[in-house]
JSON list of C-alpha atoms and ligand atoms in Angstrom, two decimals:
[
{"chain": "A", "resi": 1, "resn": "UNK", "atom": "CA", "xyz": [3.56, -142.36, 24.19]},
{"chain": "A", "resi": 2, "resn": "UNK", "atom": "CA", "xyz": [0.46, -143.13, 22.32]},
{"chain": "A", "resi": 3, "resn": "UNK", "atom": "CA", "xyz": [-1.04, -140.15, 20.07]},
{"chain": "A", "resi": 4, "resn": "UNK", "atom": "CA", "xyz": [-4.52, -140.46, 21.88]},
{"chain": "A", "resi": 5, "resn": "UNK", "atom": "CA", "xyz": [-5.15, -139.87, 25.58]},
{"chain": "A", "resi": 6, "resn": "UNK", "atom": "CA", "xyz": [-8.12, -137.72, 25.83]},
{"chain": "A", "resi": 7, "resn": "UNK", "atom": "CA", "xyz": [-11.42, -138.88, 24.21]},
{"chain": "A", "resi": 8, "resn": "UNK", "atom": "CA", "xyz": [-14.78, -137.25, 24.97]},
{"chain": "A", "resi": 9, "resn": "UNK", "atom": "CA", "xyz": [-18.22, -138.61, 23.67]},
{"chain": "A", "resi": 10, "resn": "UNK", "atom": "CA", "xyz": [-20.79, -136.16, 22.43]},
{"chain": "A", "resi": 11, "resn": "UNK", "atom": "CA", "xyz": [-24.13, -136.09, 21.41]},
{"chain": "A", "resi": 12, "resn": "UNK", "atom": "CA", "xyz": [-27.90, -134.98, 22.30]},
{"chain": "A", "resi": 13, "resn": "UNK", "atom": "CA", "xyz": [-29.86, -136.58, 25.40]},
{"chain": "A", "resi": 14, "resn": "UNK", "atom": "CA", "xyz": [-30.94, -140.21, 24.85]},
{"chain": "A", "resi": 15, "resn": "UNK", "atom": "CA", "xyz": [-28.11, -140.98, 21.91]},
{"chain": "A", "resi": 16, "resn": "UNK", "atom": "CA", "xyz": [-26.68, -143.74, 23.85]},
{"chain": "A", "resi": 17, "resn": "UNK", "atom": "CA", "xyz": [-23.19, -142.02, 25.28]},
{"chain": "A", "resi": 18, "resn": "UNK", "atom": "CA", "xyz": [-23.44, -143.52, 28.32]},
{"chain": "A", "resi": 19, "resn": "UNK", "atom": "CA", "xyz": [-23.70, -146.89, 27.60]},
{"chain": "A", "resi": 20, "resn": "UNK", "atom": "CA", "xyz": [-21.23, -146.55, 25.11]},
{"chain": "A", "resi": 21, "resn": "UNK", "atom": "CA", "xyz": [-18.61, -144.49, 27.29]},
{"chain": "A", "resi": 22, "resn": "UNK", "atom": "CA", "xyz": [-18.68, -147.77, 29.49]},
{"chain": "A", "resi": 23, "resn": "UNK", "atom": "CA", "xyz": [-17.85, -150.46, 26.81]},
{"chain": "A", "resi": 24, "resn": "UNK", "atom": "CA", "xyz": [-15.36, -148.16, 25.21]},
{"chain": "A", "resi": 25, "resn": "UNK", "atom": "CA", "xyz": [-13.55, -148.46, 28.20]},
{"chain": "A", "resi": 26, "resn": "UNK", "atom": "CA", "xyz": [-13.88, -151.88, 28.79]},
{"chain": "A", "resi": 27, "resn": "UNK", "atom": "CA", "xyz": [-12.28, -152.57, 25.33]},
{"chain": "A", "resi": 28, "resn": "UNK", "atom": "CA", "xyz": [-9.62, -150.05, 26.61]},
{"chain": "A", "resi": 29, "resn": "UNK", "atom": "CA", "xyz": [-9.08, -152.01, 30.01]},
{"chain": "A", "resi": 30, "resn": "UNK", "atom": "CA", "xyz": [-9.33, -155.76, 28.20]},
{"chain": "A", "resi": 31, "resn": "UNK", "atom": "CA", "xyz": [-6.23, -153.96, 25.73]},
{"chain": "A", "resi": 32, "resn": "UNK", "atom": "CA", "xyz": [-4.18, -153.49, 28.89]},
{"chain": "A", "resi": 33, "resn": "UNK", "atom": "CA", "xyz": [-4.96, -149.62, 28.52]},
{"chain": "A", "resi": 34, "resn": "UNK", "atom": "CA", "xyz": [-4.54, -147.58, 31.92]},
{"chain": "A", "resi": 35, "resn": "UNK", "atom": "CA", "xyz": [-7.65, -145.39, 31.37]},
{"chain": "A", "resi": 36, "resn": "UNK", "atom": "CA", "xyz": [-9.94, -143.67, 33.71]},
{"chain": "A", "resi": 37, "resn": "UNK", "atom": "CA", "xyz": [-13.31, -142.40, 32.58]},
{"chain": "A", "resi": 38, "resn": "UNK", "atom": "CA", "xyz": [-15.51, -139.34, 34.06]},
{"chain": "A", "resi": 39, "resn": "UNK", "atom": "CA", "xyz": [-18.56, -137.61, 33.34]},
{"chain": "A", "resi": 40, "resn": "UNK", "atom": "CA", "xyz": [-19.91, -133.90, 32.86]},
{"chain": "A", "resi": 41, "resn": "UNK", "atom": "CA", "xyz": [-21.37, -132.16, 34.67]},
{"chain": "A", "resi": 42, "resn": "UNK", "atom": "CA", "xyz": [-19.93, -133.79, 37.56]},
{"chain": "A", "resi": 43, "resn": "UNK", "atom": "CA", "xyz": [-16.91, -135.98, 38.09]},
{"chain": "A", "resi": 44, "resn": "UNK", "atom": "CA", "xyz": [-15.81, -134.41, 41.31]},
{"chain": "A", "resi": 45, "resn": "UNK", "atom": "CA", "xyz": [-17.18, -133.56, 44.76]},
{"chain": "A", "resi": 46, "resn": "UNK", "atom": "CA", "xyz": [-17.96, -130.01, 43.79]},
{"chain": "A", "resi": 47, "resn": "UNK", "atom": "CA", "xyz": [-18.93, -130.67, 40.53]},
{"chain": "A", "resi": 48, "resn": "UNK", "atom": "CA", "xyz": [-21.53, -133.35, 41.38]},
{"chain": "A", "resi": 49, "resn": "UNK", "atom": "CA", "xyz": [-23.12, -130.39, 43.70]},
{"chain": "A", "resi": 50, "resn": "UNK", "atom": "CA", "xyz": [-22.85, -127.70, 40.77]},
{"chain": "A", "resi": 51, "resn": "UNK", "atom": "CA", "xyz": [-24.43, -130.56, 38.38]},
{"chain": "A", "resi": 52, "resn": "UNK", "atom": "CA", "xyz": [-27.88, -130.53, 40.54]},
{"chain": "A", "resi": 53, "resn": "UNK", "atom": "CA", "xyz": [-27.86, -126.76, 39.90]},
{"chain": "A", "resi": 54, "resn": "UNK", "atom": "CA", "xyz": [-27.19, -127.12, 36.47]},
{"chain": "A", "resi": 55, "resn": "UNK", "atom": "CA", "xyz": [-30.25, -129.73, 35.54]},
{"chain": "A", "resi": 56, "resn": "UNK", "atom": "CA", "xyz": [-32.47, -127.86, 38.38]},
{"chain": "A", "resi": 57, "resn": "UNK", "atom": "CA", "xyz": [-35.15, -125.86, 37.09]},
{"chain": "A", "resi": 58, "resn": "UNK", "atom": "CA", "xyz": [-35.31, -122.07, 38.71]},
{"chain": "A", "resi": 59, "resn": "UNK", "atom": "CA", "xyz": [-38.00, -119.98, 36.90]},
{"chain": "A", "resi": 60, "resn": "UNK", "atom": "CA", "xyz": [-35.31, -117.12, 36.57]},
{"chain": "A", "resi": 61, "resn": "UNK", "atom": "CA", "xyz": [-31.85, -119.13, 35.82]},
{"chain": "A", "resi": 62, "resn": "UNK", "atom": "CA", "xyz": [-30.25, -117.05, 33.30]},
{"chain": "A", "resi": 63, "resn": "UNK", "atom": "CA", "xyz": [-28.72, -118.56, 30.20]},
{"chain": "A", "resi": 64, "resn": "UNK", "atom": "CA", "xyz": [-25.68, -116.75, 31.01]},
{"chain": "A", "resi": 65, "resn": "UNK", "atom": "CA", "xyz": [-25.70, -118.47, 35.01]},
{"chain": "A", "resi": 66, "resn": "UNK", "atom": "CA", "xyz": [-26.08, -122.13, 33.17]},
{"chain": "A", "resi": 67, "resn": "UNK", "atom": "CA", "xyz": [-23.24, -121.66, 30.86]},
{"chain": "A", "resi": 68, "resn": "UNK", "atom": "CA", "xyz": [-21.29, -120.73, 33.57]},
{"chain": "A", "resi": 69, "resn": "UNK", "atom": "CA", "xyz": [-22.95, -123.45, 36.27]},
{"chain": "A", "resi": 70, "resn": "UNK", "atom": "CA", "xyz": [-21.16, -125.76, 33.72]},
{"chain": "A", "resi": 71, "resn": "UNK", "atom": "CA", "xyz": [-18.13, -124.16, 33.03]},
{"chain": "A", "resi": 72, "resn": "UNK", "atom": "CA", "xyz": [-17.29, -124.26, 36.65]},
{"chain": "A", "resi": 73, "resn": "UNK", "atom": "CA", "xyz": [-17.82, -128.01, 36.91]},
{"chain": "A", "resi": 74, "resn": "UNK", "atom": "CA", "xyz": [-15.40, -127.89, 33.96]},
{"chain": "A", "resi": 75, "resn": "UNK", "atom": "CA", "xyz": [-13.02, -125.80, 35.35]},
{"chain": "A", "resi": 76, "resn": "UNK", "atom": "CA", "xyz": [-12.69, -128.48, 38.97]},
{"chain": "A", "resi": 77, "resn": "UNK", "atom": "CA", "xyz": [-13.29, -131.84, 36.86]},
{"chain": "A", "resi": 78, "resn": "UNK", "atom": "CA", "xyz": [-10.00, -130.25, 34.17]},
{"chain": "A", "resi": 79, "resn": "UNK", "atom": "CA", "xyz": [-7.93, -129.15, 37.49]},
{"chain": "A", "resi": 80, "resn": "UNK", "atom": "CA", "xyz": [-8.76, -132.36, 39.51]},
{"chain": "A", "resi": 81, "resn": "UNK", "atom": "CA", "xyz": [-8.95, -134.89, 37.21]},
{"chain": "A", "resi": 82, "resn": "UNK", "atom": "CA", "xyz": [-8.11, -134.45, 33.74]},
{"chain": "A", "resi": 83, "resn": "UNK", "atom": "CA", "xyz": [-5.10, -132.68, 33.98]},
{"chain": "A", "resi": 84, "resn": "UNK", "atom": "CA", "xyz": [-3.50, -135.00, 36.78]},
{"chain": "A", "resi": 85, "resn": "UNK", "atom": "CA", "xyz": [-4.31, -137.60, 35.01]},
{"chain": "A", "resi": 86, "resn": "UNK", "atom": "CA", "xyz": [-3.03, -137.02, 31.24]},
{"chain": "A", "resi": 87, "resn": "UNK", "atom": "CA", "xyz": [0.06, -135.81, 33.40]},
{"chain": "A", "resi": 88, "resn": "UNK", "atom": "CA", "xyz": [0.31, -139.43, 34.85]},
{"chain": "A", "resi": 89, "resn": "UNK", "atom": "CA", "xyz": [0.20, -140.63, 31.22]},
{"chain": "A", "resi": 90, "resn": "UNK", "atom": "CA", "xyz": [-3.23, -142.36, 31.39]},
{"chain": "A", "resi": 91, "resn": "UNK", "atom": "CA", "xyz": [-5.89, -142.20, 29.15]},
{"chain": "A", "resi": 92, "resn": "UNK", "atom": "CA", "xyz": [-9.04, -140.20, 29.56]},
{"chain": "A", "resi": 93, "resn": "UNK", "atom": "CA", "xyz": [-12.37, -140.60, 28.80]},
{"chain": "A", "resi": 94, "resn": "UNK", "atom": "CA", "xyz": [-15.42, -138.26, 29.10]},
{"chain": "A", "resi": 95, "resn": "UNK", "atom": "CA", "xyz": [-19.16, -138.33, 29.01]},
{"chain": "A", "resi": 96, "resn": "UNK", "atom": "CA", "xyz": [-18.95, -134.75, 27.86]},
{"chain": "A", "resi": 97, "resn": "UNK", "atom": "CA", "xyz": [-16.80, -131.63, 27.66]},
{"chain": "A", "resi": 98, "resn": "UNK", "atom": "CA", "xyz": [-16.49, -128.44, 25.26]},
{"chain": "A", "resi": 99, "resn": "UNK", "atom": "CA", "xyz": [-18.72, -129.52, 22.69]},
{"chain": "A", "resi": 100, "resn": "UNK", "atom": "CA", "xyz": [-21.82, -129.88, 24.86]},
{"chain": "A", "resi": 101, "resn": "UNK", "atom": "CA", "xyz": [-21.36, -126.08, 26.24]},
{"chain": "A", "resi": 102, "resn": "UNK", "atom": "CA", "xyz": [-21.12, -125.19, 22.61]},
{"chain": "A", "resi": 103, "resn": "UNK", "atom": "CA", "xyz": [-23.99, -127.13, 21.28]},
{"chain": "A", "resi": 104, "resn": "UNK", "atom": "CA", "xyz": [-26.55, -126.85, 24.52]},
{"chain": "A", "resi": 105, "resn": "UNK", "atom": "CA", "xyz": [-25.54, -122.90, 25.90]},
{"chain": "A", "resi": 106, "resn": "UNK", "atom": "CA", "xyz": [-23.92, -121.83, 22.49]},
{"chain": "A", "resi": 107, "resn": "UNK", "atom": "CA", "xyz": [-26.48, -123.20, 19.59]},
{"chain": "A", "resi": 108, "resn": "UNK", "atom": "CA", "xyz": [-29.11, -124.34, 21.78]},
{"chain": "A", "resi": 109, "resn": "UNK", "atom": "CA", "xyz": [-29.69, -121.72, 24.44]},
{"chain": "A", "resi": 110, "resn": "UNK", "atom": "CA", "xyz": [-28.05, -118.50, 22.17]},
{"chain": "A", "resi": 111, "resn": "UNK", "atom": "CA", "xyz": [-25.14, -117.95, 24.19]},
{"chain": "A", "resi": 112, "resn": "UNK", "atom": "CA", "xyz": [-22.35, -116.33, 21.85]},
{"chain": "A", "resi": 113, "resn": "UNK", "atom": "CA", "xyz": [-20.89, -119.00, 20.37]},
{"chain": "A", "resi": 114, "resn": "UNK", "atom": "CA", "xyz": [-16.91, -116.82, 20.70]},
{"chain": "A", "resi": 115, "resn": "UNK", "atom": "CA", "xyz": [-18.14, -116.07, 24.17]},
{"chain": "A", "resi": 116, "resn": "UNK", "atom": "CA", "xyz": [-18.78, -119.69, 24.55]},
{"chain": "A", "resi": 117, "resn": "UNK", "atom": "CA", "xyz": [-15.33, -120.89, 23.11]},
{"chain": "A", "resi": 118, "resn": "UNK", "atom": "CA", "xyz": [-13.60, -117.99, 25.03]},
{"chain": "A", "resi": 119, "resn": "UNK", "atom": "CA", "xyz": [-14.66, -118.62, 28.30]},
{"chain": "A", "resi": 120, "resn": "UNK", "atom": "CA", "xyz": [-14.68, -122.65, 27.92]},
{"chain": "A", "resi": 121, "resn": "UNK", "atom": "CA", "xyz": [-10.93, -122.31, 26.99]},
{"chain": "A", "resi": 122, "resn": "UNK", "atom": "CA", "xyz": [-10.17, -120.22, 30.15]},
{"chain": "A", "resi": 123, "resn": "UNK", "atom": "CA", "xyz": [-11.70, -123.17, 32.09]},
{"chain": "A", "resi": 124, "resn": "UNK", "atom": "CA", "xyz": [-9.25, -125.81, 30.74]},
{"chain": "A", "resi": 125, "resn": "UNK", "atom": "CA", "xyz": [-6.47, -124.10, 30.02]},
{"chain": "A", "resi": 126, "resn": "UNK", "atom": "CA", "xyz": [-7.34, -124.22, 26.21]},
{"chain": "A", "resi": 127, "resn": "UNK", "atom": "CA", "xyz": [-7.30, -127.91, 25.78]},
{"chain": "A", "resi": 128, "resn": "UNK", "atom": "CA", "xyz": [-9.22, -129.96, 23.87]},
{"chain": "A", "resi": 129, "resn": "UNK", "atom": "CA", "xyz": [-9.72, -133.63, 23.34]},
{"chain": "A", "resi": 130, "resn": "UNK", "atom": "CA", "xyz": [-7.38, -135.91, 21.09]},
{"chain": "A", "resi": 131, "resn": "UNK", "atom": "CA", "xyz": [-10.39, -137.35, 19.64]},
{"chain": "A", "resi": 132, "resn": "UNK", "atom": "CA", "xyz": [-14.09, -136.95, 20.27]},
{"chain": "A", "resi": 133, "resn": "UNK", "atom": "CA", "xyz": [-16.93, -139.62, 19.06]},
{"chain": "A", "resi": 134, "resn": "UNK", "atom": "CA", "xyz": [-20.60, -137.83, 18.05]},
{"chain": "A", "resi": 135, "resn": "UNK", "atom": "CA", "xyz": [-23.11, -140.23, 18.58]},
{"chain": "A", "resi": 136, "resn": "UNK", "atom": "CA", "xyz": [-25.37, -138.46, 15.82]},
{"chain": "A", "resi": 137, "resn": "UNK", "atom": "CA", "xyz": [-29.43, -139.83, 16.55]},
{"chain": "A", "resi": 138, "resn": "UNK", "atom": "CA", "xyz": [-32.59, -138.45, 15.18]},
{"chain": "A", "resi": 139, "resn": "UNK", "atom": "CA", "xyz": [-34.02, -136.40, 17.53]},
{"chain": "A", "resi": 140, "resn": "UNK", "atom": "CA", "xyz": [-37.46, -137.74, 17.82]},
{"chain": "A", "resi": 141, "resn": "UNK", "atom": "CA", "xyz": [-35.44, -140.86, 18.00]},
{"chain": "A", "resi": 142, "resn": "UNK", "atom": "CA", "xyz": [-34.13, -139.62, 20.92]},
{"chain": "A", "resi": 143, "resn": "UNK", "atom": "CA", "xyz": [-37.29, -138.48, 22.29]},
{"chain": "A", "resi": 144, "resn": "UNK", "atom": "CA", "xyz": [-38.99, -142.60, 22.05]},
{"chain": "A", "resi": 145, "resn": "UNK", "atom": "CA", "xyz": [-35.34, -143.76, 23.71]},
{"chain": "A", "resi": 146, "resn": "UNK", "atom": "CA", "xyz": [-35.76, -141.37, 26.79]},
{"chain": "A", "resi": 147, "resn": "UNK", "atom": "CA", "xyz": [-39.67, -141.77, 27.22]},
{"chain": "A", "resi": 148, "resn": "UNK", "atom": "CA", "xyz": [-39.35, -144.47, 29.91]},
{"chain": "A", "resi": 149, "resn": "UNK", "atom": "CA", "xyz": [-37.13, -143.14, 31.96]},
{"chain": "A", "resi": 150, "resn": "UNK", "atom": "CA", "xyz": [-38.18, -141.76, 35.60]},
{"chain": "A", "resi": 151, "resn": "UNK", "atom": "CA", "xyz": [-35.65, -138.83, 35.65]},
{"chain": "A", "resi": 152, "resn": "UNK", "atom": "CA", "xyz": [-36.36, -135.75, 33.52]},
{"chain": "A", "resi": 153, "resn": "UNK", "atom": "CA", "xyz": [-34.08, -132.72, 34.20]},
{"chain": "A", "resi": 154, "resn": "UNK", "atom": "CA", "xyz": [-34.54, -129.01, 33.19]},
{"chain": "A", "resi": 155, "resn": "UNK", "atom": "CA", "xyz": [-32.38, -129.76, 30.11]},
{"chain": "A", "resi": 156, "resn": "UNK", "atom": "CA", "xyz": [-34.39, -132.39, 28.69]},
{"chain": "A", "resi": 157, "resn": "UNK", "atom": "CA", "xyz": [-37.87, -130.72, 29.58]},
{"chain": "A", "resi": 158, "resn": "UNK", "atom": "CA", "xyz": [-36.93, -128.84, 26.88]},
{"chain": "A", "resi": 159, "resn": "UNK", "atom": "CA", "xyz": [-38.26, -130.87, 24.21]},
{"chain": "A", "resi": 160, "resn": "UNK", "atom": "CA", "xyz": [-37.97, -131.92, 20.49]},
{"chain": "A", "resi": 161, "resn": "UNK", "atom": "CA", "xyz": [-37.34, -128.45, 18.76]},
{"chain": "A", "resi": 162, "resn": "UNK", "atom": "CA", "xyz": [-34.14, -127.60, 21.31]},
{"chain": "A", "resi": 163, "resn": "UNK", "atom": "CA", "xyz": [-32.56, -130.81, 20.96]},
{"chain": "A", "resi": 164, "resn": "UNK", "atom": "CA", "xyz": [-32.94, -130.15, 17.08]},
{"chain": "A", "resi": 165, "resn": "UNK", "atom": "CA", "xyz": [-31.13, -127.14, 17.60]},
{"chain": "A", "resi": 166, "resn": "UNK", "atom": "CA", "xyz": [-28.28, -128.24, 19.55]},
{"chain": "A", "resi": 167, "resn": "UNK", "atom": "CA", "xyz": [-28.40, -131.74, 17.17]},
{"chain": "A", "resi": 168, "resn": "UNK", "atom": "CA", "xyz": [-27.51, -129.25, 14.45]},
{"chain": "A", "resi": 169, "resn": "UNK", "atom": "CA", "xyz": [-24.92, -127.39, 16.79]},
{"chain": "A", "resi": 170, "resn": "UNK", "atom": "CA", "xyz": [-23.05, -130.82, 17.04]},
{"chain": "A", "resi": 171, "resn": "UNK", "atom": "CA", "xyz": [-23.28, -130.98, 13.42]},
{"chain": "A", "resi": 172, "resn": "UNK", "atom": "CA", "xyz": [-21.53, -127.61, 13.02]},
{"chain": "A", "resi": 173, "resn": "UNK", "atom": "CA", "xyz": [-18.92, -128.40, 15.18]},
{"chain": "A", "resi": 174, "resn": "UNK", "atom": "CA", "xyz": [-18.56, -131.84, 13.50]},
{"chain": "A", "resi": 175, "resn": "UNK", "atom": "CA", "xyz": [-18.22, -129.31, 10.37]},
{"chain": "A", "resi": 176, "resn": "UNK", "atom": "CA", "xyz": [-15.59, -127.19, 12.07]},
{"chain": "A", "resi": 177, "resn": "UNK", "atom": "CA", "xyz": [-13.14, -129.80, 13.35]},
{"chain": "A", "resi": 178, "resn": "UNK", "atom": "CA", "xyz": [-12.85, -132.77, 11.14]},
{"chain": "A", "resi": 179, "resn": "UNK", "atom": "CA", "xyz": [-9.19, -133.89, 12.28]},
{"chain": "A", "resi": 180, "resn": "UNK", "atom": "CA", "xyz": [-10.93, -134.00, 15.59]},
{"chain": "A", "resi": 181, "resn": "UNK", "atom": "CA", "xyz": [-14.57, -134.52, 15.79]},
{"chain": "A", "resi": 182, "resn": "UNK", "atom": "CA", "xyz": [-15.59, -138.19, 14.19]},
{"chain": "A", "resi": 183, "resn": "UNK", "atom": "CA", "xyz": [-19.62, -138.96, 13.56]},
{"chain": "A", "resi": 184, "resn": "UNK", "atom": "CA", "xyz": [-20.84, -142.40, 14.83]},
{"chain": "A", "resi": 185, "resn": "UNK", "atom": "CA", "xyz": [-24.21, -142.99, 13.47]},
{"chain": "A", "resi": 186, "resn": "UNK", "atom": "CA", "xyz": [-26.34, -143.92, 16.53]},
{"chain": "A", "resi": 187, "resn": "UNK", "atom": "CA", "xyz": [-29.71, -144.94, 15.05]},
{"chain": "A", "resi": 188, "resn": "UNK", "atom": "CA", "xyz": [-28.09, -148.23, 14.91]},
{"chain": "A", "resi": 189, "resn": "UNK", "atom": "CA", "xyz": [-27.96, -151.18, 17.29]},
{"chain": "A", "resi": 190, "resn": "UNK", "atom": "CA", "xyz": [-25.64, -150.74, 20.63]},
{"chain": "A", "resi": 191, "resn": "UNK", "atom": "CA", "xyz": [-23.40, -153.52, 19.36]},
{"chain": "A", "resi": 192, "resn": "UNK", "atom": "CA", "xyz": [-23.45, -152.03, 15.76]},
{"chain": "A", "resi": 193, "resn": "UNK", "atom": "CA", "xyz": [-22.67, -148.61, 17.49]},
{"chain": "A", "resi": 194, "resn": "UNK", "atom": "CA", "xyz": [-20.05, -150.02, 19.72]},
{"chain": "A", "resi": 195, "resn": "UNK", "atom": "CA", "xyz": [-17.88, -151.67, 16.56]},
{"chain": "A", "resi": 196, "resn": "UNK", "atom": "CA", "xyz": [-18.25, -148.49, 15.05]},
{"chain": "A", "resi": 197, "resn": "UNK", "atom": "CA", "xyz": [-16.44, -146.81, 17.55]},
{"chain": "A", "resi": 198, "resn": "UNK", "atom": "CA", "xyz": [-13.58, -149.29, 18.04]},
{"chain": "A", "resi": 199, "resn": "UNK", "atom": "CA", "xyz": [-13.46, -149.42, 14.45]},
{"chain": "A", "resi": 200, "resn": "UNK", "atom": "CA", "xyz": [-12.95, -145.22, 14.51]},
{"chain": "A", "resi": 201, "resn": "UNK", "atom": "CA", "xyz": [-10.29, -145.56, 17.25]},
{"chain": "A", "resi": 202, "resn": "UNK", "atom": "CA", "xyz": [-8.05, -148.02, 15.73]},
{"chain": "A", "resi": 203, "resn": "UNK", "atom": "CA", "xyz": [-8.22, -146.16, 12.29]},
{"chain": "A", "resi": 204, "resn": "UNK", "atom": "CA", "xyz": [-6.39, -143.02, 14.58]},
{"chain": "A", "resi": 205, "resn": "UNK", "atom": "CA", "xyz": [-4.20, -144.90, 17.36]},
{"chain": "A", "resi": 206, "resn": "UNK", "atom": "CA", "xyz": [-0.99, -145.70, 17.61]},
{"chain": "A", "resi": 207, "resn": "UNK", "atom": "CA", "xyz": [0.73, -147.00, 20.92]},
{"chain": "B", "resi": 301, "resn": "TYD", "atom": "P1", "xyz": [-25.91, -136.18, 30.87]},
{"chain": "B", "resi": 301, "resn": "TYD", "atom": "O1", "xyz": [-25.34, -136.56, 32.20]},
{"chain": "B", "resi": 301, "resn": "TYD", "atom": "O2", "xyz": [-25.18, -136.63, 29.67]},
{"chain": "B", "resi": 301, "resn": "TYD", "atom": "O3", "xyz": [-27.40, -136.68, 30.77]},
{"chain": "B", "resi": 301, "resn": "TYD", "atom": "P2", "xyz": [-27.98, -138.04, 31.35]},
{"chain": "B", "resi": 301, "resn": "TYD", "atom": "O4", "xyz": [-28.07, -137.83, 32.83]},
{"chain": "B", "resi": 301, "resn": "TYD", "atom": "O5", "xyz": [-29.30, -138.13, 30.66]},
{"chain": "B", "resi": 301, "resn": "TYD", "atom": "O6", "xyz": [-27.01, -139.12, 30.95]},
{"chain": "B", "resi": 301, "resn": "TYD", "atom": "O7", "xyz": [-26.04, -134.61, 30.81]},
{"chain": "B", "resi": 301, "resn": "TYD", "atom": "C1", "xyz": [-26.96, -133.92, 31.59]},
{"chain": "B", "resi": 301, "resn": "TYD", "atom": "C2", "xyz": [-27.49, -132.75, 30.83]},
{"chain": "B", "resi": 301, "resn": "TYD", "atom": "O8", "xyz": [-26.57, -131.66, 30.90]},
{"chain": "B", "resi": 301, "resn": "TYD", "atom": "C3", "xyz": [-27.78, -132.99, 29.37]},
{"chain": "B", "resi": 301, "resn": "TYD", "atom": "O9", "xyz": [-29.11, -132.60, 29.13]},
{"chain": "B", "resi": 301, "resn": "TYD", "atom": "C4", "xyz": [-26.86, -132.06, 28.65]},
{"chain": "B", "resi": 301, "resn": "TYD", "atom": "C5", "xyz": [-26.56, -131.00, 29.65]},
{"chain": "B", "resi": 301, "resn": "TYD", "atom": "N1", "xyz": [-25.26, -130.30, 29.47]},
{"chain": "B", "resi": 301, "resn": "TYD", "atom": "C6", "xyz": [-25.26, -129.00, 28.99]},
{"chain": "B", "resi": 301, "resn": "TYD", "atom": "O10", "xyz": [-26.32, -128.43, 28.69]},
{"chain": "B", "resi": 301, "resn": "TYD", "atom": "N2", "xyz": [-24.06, -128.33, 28.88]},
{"chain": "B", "resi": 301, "resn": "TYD", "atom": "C7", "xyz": [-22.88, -128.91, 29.23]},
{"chain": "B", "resi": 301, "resn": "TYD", "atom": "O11", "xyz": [-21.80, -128.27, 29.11]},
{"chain": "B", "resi": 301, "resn": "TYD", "atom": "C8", "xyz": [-22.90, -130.25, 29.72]},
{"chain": "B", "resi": 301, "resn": "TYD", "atom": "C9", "xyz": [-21.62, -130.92, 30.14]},
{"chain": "B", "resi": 301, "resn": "TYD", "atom": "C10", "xyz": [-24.11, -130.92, 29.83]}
]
C-alpha cells in the first residue's frame, strides 16, 4: 500500500487550488491511480447546504457559528467520504480541510487557535492528511486573479488585510508541520505550478 492516500490543497482565495486540484488528479488517473477528489465546504448533500451558510453573509453570524458551520461540513464530508474511501484503499484528494479552519477561523477570524485544533480533530477523528500542497500567492495577487469573477462570498468580501492574515496563518502552519505541509509557489504560471506539484509528489511517493 502506497505511503500517500490523503492529499489536501491549501491556500488563500484566488491562489489557483482549484484548477490545480483537477490536473493533479488527472495525472493521478493517467498513472492508473484509483483516486477520488472532493471539496470543502461541501462534498456531500448536507454539506453543500451547510456551505451556503457558511459563505452567506448574516449581519450577526458569530465567529464562533462559522467555525463550527465548517466543522460540521467536515465532520459529514470525513464520515461519508473520506473515511469510506481511504478504507477502500483509494486515494483522496481535497480542495480544503484542517488547515483552512486554522488559517481563516483560527488566524484570520481570532478563533483560539487550540480551540480550533481541538474541535477540528473531534470532527475527523484526529486525522490529518498524508501530504498537503500550499499554493503560497501574494495577496494583492490574489486580489487582481479574483477581480473578474461574478461570485463574491462573505469570505472573500473580506478584503486584502484578512487574506494577509490568514496568508500568514498558512505560513505558520507551513512552519509547524514540515514533514507534512509542502509550499508550492503560486505566483507562477499554471503549468509551472502544476510541475511543481508533481515534482513535490514524486519526491514523497512510493507505490
Ligand atoms: P473555496 O470553495 O475554496 O472558494 P472558491 O469557491 O472561491 O473556490 O472556499 C470557499 C471559502 O470558504 C473560502 O473563502 C475559504 C472559506 N473556508 C473557511 O473560511 N474555512 C474553512 O474551513 C473552509 C473549508 C473554507
Amino acid at each position: 500500500m502506497s505511503n500517500i492516500r490523503f492529499i489536501s490543497f491549501e491556500g488563500i482565495d484566488g491562489s489557483g487550488k482549484t484548477t490545480h486540484v483537477k490536473s493533479f488528479c488527472n495525472y493521478l488517473i493517467n498513472r492508473g491511480i484509483d483516486v477520488i477528489s472532493s471539496r470543502e465546504p461541501g462534498g456531500t448533500p448536507l454539506g453543500e447546504d451547510v456551505r451556503s451558510f457558511a459563505l452567506k453573509q448574516y449581519a450577526d453570524k458569530s465567529k464562533k457559528t462559522e467555525l463550527f458551520l465548517f466543522e460540521a461540513c467536515r465532520a459529514e464530508l470525513f464520515k461519508q467520504v473520506i473515511a469510506p474511501a481511504l478504507q477502500q484503499g483509494k486515494m483522496v484528494v481535497v480542495d480544503r480541510f484542517c488547515d483552512s479552519t486554522l488559517a481563516y477561523q483560527g488566524y484570520g477570524n481570532g478563533n483560539n487557535l487550540d480551540t480550533v485544533k481541538f474541535v477540528d480533530d473531534f470532527a475527523t477523528d484526529g486525522l490529518k492528511p498524508d501530504l498537503t500542497f500550499y499554493l503560497d500567492i501574494d495577496p494583492q495577487k490574489a486580489l487582481e486573479r479574483r477581480a473578474g469573477r461574478a461570485v463574491v462570498d462573505n469570505i472573500e468580501e473580506r478584503g486584502l488585510e484578512y487574506q494577509m492574515r490568514v496568508r500568514q496563518g498558512y505560513l505558520n502552519i507551513l512552519r509547524d508541520n514540515p514533514n507534512r505541509v509542502v509550499l508550492i509557489d503560486a505566483n507562477q504560471s499554471i503549468d509551472a505550478v502544476d510541475k511543481s506539484i508533481i515534482s513535490e509528489f514524486l519526491q514523497r511517493y512510493k507505490d
